[in-house]
CSV table of C-alpha atoms and ligand atoms in Angstrom, one decimal:
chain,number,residue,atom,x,y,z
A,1,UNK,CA,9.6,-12.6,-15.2
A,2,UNK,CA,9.0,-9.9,-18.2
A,3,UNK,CA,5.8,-8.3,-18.2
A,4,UNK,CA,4.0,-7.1,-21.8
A,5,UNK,CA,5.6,-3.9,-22.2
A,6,UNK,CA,3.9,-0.4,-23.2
A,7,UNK,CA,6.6,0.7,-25.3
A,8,UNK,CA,5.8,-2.1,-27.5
A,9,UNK,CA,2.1,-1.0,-28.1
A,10,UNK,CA,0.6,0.8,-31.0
A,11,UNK,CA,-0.8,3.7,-29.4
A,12,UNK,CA,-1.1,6.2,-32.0
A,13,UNK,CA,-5.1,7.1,-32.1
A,14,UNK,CA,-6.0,4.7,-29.7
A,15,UNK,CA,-8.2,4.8,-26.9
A,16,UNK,CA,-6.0,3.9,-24.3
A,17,UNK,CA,-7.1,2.6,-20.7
A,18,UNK,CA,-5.0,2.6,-17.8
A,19,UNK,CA,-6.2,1.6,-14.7
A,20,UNK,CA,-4.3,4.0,-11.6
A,21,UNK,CA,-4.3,3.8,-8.0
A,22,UNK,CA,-5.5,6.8,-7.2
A,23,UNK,CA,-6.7,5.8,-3.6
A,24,UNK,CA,-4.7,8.4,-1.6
A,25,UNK,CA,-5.3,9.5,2.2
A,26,UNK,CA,-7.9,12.3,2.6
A,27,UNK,CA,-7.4,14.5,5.5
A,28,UNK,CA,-10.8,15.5,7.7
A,29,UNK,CA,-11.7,18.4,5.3
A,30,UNK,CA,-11.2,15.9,2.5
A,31,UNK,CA,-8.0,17.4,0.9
A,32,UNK,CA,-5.2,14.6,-0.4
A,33,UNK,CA,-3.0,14.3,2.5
A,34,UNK,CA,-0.3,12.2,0.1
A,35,UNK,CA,-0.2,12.7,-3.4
A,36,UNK,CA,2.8,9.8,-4.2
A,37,UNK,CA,0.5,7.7,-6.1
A,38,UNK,CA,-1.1,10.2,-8.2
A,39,UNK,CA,2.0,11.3,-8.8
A,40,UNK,CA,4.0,7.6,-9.5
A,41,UNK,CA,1.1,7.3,-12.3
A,42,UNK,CA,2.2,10.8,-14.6
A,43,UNK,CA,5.0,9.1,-16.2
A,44,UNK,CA,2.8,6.7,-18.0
A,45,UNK,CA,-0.7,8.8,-18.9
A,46,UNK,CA,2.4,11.7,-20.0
A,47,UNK,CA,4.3,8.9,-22.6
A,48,UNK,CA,0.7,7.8,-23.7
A,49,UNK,CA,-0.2,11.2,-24.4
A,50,UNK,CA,3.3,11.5,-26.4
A,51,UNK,CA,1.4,8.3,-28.4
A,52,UNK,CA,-1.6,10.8,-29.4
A,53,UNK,CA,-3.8,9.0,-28.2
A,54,UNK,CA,-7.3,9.4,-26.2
A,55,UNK,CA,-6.8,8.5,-22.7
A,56,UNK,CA,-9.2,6.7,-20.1
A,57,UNK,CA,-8.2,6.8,-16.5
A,58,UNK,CA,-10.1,4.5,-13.9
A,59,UNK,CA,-9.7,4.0,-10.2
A,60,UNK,CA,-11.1,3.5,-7.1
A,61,UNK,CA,-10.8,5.5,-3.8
A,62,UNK,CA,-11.5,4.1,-0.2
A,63,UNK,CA,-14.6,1.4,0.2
A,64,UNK,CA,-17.9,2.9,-1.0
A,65,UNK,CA,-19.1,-0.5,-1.4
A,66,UNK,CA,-21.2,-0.6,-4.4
A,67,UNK,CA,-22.8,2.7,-5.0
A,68,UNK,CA,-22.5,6.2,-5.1
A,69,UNK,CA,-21.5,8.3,-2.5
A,70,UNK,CA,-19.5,12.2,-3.0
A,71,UNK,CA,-17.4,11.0,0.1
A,72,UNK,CA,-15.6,8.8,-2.2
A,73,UNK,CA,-15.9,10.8,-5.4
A,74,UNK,CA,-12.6,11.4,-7.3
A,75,UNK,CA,-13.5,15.2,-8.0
A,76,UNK,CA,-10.5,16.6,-5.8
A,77,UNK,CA,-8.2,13.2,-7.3
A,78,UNK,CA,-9.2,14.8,-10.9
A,79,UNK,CA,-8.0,18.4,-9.6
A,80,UNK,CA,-4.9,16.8,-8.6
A,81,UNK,CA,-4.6,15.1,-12.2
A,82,UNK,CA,-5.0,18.6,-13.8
A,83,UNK,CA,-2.8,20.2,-12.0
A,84,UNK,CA,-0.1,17.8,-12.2
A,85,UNK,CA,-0.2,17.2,-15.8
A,86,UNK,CA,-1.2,20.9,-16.6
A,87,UNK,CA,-3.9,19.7,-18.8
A,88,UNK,CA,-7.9,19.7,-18.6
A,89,UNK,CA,-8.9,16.5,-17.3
A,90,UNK,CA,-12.4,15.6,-17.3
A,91,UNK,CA,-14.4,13.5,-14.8
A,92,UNK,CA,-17.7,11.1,-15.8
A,93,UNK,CA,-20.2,11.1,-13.3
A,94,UNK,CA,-20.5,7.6,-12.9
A,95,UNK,CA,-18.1,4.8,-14.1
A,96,UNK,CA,-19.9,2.7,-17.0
A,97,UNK,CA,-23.6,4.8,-17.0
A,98,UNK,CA,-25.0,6.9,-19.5
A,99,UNK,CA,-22.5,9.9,-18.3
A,100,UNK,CA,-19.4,8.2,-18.9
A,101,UNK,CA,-20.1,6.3,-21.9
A,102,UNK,CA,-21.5,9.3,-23.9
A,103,UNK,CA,-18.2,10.8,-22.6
A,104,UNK,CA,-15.9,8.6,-23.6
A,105,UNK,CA,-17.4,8.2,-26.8
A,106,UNK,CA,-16.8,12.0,-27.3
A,107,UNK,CA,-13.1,11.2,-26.3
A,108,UNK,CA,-10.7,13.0,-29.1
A,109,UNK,CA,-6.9,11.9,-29.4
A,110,UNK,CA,-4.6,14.0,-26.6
A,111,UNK,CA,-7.7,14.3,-24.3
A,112,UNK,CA,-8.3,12.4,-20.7
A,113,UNK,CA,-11.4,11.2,-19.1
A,114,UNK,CA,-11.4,10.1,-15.7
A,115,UNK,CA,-14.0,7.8,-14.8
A,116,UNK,CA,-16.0,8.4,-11.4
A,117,UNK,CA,-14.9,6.0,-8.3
A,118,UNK,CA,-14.9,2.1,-9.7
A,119,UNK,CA,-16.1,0.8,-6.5
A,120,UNK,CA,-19.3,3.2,-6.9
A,121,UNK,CA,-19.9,-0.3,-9.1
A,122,UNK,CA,-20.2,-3.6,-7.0
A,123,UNK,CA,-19.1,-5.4,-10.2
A,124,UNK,CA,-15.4,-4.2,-9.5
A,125,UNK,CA,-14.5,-6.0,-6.8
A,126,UNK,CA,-16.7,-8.7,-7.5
A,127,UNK,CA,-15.0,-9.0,-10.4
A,128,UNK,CA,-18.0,-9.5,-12.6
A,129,UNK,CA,-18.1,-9.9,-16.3
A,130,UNK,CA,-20.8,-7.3,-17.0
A,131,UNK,CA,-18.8,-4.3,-16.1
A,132,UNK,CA,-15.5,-6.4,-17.4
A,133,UNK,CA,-17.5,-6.0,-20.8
A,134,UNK,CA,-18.5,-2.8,-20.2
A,135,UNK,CA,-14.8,-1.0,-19.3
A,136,UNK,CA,-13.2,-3.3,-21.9
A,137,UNK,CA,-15.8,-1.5,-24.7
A,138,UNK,CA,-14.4,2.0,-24.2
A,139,UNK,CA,-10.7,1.1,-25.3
A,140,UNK,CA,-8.5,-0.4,-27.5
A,141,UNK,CA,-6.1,-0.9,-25.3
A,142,UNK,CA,-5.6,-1.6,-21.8
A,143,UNK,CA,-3.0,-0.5,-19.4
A,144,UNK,CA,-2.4,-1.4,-15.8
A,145,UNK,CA,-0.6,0.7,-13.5
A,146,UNK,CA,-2.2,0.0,-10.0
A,147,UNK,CA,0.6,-2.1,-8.2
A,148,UNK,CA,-1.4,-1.3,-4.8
A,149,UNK,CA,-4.4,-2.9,-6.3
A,150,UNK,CA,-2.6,-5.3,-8.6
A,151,UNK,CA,-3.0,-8.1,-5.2
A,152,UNK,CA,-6.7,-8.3,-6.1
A,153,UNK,CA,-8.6,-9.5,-8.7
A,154,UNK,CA,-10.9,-7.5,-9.5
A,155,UNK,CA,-12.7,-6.3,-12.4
A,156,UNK,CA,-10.4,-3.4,-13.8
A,157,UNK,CA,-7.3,-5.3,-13.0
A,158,UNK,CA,-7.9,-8.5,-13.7
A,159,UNK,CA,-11.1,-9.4,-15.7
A,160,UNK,CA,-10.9,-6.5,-17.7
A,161,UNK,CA,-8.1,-8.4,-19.2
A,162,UNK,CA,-9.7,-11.3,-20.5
A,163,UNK,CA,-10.3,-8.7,-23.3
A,164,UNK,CA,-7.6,-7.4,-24.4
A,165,UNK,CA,-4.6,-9.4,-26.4
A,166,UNK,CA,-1.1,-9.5,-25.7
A,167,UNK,CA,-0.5,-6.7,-28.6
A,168,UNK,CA,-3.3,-4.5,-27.0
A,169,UNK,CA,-2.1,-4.4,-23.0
A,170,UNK,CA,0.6,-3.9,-21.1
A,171,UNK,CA,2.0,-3.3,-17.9
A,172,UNK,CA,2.3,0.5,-17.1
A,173,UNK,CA,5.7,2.2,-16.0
A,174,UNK,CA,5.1,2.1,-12.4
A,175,UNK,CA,3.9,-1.7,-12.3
A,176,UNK,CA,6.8,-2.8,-14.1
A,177,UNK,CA,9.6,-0.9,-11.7
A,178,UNK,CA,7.4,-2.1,-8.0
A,179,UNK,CA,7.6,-5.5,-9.9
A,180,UNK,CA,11.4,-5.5,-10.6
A,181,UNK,CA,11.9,-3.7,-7.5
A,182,UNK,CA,10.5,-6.9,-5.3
A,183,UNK,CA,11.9,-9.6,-7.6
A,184,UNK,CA,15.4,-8.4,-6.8
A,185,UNK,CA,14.7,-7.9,-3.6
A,186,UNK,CA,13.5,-11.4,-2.9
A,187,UNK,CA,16.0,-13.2,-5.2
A,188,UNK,CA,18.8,-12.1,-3.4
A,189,UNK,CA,18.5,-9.2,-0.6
A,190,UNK,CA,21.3,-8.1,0.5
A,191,UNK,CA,22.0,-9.8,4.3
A,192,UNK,CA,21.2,-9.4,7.4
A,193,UNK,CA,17.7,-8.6,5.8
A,194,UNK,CA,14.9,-7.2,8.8
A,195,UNK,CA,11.6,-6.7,8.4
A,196,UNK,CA,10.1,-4.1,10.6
A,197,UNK,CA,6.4,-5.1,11.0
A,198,UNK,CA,3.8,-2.9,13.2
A,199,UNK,CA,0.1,-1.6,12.4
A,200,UNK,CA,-2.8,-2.5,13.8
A,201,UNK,CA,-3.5,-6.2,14.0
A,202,UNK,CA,-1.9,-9.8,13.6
A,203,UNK,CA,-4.7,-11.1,11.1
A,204,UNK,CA,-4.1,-8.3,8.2
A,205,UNK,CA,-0.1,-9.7,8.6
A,206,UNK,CA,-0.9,-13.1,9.4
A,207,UNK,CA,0.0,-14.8,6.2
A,208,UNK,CA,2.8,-12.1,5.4
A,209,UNK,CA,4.6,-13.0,8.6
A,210,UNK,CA,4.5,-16.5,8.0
A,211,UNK,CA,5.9,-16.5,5.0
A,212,UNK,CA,8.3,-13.9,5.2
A,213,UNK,CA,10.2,-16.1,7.9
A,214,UNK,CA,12.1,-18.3,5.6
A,215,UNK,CA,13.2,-15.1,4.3
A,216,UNK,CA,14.8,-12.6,6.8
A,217,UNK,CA,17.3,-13.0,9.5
A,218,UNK,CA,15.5,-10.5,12.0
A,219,UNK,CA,11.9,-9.3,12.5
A,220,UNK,CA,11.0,-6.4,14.8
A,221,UNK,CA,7.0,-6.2,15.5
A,222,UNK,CA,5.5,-2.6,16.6
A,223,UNK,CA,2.3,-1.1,16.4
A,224,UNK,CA,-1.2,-2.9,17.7
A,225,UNK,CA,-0.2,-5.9,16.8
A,226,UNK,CA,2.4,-6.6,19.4
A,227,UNK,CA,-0.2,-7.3,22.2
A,228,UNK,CA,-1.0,-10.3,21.0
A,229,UNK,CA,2.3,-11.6,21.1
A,230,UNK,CA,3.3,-10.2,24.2
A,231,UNK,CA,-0.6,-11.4,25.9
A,232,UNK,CA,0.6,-14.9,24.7
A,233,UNK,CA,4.0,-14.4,26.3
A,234,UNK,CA,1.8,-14.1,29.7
A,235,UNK,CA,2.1,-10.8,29.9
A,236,UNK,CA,-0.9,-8.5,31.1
A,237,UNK,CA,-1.8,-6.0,28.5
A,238,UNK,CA,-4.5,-4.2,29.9
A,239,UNK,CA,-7.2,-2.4,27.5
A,240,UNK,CA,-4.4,-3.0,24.7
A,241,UNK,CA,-5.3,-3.9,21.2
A,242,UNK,CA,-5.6,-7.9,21.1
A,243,UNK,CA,-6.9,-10.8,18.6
A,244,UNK,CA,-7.5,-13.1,21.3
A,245,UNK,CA,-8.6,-15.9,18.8
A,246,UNK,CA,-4.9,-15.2,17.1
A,247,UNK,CA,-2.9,-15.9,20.1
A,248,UNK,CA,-1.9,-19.4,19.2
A,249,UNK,CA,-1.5,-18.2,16.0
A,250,UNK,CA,0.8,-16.0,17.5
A,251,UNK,CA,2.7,-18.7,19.4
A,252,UNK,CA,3.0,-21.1,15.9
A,253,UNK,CA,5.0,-17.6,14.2
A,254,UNK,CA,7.3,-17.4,17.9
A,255,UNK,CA,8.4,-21.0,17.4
A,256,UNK,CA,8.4,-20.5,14.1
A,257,UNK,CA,11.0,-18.3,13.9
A,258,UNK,CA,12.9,-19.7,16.8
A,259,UNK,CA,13.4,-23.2,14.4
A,260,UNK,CA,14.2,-21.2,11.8
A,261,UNK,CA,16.6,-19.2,13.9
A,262,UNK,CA,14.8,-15.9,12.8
A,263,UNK,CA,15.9,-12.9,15.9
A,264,UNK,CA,12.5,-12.0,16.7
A,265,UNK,CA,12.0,-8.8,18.7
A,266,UNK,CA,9.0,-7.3,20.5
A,267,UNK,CA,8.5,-4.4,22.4
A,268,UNK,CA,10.0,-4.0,26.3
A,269,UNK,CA,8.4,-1.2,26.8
A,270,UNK,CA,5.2,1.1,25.8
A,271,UNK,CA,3.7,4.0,25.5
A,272,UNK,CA,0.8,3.4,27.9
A,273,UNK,CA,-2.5,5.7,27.8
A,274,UNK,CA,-5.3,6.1,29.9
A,275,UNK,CA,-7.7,6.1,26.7
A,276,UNK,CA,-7.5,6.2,23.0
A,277,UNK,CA,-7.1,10.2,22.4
A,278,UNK,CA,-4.8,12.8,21.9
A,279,UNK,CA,-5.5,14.0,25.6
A,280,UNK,CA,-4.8,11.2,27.0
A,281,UNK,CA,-2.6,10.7,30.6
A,282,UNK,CA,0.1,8.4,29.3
A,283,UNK,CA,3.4,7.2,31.1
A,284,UNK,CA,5.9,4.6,29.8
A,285,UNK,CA,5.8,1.6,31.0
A,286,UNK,CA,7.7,-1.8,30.6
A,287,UNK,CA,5.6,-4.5,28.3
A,288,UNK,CA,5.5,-6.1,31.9
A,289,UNK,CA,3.9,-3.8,33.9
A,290,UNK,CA,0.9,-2.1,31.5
A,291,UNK,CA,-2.0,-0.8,34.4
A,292,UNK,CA,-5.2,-2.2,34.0
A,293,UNK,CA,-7.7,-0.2,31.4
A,294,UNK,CA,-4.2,1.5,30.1
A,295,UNK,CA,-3.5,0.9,26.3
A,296,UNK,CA,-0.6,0.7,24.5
A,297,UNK,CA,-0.2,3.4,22.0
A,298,UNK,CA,3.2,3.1,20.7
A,299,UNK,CA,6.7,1.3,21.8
A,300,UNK,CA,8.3,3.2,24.1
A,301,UNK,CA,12.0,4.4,24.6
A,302,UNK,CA,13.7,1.7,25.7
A,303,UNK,CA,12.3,-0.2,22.7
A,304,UNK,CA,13.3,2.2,20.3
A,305,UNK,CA,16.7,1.6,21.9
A,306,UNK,CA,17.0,-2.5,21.2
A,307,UNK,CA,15.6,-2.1,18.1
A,308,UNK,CA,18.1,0.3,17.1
A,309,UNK,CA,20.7,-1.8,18.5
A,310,UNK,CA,19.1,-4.8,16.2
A,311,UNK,CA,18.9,-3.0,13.2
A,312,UNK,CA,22.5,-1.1,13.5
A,313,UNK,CA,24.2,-4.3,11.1
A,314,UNK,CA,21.1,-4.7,8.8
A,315,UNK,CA,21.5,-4.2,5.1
A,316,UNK,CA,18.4,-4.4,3.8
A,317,UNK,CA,15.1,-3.3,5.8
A,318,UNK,CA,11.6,-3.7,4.7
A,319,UNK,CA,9.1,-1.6,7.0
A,320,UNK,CA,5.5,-2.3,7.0
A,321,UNK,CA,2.9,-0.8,9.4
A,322,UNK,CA,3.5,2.0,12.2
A,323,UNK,CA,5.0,1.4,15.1
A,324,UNK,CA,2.0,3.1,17.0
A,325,UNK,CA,-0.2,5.3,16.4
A,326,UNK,CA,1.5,7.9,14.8
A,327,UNK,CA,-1.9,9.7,13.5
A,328,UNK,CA,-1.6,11.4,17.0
A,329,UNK,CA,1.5,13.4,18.1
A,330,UNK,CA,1.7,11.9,21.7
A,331,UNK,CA,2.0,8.1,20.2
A,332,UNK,CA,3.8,9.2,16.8
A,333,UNK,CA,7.4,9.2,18.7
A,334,UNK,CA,8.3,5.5,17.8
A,335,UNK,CA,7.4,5.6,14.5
A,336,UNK,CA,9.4,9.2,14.1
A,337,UNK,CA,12.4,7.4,16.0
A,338,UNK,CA,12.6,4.3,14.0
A,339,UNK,CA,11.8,5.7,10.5
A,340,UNK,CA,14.9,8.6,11.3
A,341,UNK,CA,17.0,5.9,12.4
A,342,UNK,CA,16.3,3.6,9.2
A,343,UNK,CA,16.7,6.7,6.9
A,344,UNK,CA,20.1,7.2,8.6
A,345,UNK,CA,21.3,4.1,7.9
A,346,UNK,CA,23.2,2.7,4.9
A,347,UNK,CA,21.0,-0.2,4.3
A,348,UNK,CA,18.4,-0.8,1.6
A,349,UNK,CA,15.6,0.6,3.0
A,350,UNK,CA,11.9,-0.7,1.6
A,351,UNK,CA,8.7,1.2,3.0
A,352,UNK,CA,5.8,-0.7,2.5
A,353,UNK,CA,2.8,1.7,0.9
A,354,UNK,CA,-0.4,2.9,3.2
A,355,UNK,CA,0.1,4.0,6.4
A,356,UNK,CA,4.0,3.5,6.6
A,357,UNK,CA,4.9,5.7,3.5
A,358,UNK,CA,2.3,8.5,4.9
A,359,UNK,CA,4.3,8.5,8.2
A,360,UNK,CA,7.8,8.6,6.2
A,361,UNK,CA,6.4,11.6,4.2
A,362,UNK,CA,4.7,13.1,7.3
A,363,UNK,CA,8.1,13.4,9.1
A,364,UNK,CA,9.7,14.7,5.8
A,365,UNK,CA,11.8,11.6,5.4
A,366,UNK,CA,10.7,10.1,1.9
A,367,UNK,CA,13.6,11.0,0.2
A,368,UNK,CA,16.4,9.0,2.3
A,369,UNK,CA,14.5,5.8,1.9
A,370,UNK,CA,15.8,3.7,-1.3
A,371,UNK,CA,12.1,2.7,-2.2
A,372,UNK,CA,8.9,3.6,-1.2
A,373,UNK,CA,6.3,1.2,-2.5
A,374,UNK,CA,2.9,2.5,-3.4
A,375,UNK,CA,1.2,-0.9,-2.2
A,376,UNK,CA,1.6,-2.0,1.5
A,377,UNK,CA,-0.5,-5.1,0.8
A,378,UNK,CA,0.8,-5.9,-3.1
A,379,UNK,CA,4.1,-5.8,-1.7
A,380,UNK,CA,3.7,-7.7,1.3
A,381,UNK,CA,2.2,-10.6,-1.3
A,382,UNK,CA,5.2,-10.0,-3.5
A,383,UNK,CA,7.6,-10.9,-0.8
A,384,UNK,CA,5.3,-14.1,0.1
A,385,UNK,CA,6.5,-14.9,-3.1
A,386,UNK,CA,2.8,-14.9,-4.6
A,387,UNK,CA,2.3,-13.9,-8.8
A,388,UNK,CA,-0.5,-11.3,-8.2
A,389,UNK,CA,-3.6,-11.8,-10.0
A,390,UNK,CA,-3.4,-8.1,-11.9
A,391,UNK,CA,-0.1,-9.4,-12.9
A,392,UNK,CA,-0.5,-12.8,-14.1
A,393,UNK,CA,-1.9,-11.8,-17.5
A,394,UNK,CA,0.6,-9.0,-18.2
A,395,UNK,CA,3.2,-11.9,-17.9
A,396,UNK,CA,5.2,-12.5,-21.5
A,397,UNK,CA,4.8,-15.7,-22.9
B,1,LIG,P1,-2.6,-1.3,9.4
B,1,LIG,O1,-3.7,-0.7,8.5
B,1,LIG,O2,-2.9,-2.6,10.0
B,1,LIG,O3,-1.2,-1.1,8.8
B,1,LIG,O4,-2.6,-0.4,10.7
B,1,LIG,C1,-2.3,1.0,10.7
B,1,LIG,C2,-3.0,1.6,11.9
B,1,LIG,O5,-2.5,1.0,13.0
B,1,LIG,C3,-2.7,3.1,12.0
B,1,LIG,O6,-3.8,3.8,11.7
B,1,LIG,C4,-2.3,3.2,13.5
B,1,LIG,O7,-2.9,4.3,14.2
B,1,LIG,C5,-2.7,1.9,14.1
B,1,LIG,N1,-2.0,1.5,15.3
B,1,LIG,C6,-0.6,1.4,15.4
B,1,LIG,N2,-0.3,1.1,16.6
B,1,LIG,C7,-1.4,0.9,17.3
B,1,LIG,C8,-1.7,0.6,18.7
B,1,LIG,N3,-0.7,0.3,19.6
B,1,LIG,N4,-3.0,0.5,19.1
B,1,LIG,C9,-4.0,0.7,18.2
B,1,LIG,N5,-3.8,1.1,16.9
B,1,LIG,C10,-2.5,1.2,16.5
């Protein structure tokens, strides 16, 4: 699959749009905890700028759900910008209202504008064709490079493009590598291939776990998620994280991977806690014997043990979603234990965006992983073996 290229566009005195994933984690005094995927977007606003062109930059940041709100604003994402690039970047008040139009009508070649949060608009993930129109009308061209968004298809990555023709858009630099990245990975991964699943629930992974069965020879499941396995293995979880109306869902994956004779490892033990907090009482405990009321933070020692053992002859790992809840010290350990132990290895080693490349940066480790995907959920879809919707149109013909 070759996507439309942006070396091949006429750039020179265009206004150029490129639509970023600039949706980073905010710490509680709102400062960008993780700046990988403002950063993973300079190498294509930097060659655009070496175009001389005008340049329009467009994302959204966390779920403001259709209007306004300074929570969400990208003020602090626009100081990042500047700072990065070491060039005045300006931000609209709004995303297609009188502010930003006037501004990006003003727009000289060599300048950037950076529209206000996309999802301040309900039209963007509804995917309507007003505000289509409307972000299509400020540029001559149009550039995706929001792989973590590129899964859905909404306005600015995939209606947008209805207006634009195949000599005026392209796929941006980091959209084209996380693409070629996970086509080589699933055409032929290098064997035994693991994938390392955890987080919070079953349904967000549903689907992904399902179809990455017929795919890897060993799975290892962490995080929240595991309860609802290990409830439908009989066990008693106690005030644990649980999808009770997923459990024979649950079951269907188990036999699932049994038939297809996938090695499919849960947790023996846990990190048990007498309440979600980081001053919790909390004592390890086998998956068998979790207390009444008690929780299951994180996998506990002995866990960390087997699935080292399981993952010592893997080549290739893909690792989505913590292994507990590694926000909090007292329940980070697993994740700690299992991301140094990956990094160690000489395997391929694939984090999956979100939460899992936050706790690979958190513990310093970013650099010993071979790839560090800035979309958990894009990637996930890639692997399913799915043609995302922000991708389809940047296809060659
Ligand atoms: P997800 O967005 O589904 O990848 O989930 C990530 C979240 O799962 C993180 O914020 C973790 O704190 C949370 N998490 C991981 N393990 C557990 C657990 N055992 N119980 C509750 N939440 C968890």
């Amino acid at each position: 699959m070759e996507l439309l290229n942006i070396k091949e566009l006429d750039l020179k005195k265009k206004k150029v749009f490129i639509r970023c994933d600039f949706n980073v984690p905010m710490d509680e005094f709102g400062n960008i905890s993780d700046d990988r995927r403002i950063r993973s977007a300079i190498a294509t606003i930097n060659y655009c700028l070496d175009q001389d062109c005008a340049i329009i930059l467009a994302s959204h940041l966390g779920r403001p759900k259709g209007e306004a709100n300074e929570k969400y604003s990208l003020t602090s994402v626009a100081r990042r910008l500047h700072h990065l690039l070491k060039r005045e970047v300006v931000l609209a008040n709004d995303v297609v209202g009188l502010d930003a139009m006037a501004k990006v009508k003003a727009l000289k070649c060599c300048e950037i504008l950076l529209l206000e949060n996309l999802r301040y608009e309900s039209g963007e993930t509804e995917n309507s064709k007003e505000l289509c129109e409307k972000l299509a009308s400020m540029a001559d061209v149009y550039i995706n490079d929001a792989f973590g968004v590129s899964h859905r298809a909404h306005a600015s990555v995939e209606g947008i493009t209805h207006f634009f023709d195949e000599k005026s858009m392209a796929a941006g630099f980091l959209l084209e590598r996380e693409i070629r990245f996970f086509g080589k990975l699933i055409d032929a991964p290098v064997r035994p291939f693991a994938a390392i699943v955890g987080g919070s629930k079953v349904s967000g992974k549903l689907e992904a776990l399902v179809n990455l069965l017929p795919k890897v020879d060993k799975v290892f499941i962490g995080g929240g998620m595991a309860f609802t396995f290990l409830k439908q293995m009989g066990y008693d979880i106690g005030a644990s994280l649980v999808e009770d109306d997923l459990l024979e869902e649950a079951q269907k994956i188990m036999d699932e991977a049994k038939k297809l004779g996938v090695k499919f490892y849960l947790p023996v033990d846990v990190i048990a806690a007498d309440k979600f907090s980081e001053d919790a009482v909390i004592k390890i405990v086998t998956s068998q014997e979790i207390p009444d009321n008690w929780m299951g933070l994180d996998i506990g020692p002995a866990t960390v043990r087997l699935y080292r053992e399981g993952l010592a002859d893997v080549q290739t790992v893909l690792w989505n979603g913590p292994m507990g809840v590694y926000e909090m010290d007292k329940f980070a350990r697993g994740s700690s234990k299992i991301a140094n132990f990956v990094a160690d290895s000489y395997a391929t080693t694939v984090v999956g965006g979100g939460d899992t490349a936050d706790l690979v940066q958190r513990i310093g480790l970013d650099d010993e992983m071979s790839f560090i995907s800035t979309g958990g959920g894009a990637s996930l879809e890639l692997l399913e073996g799915k043609i995302l919707p922000g991708v389809v149109p940047l296809i060659k013909k």
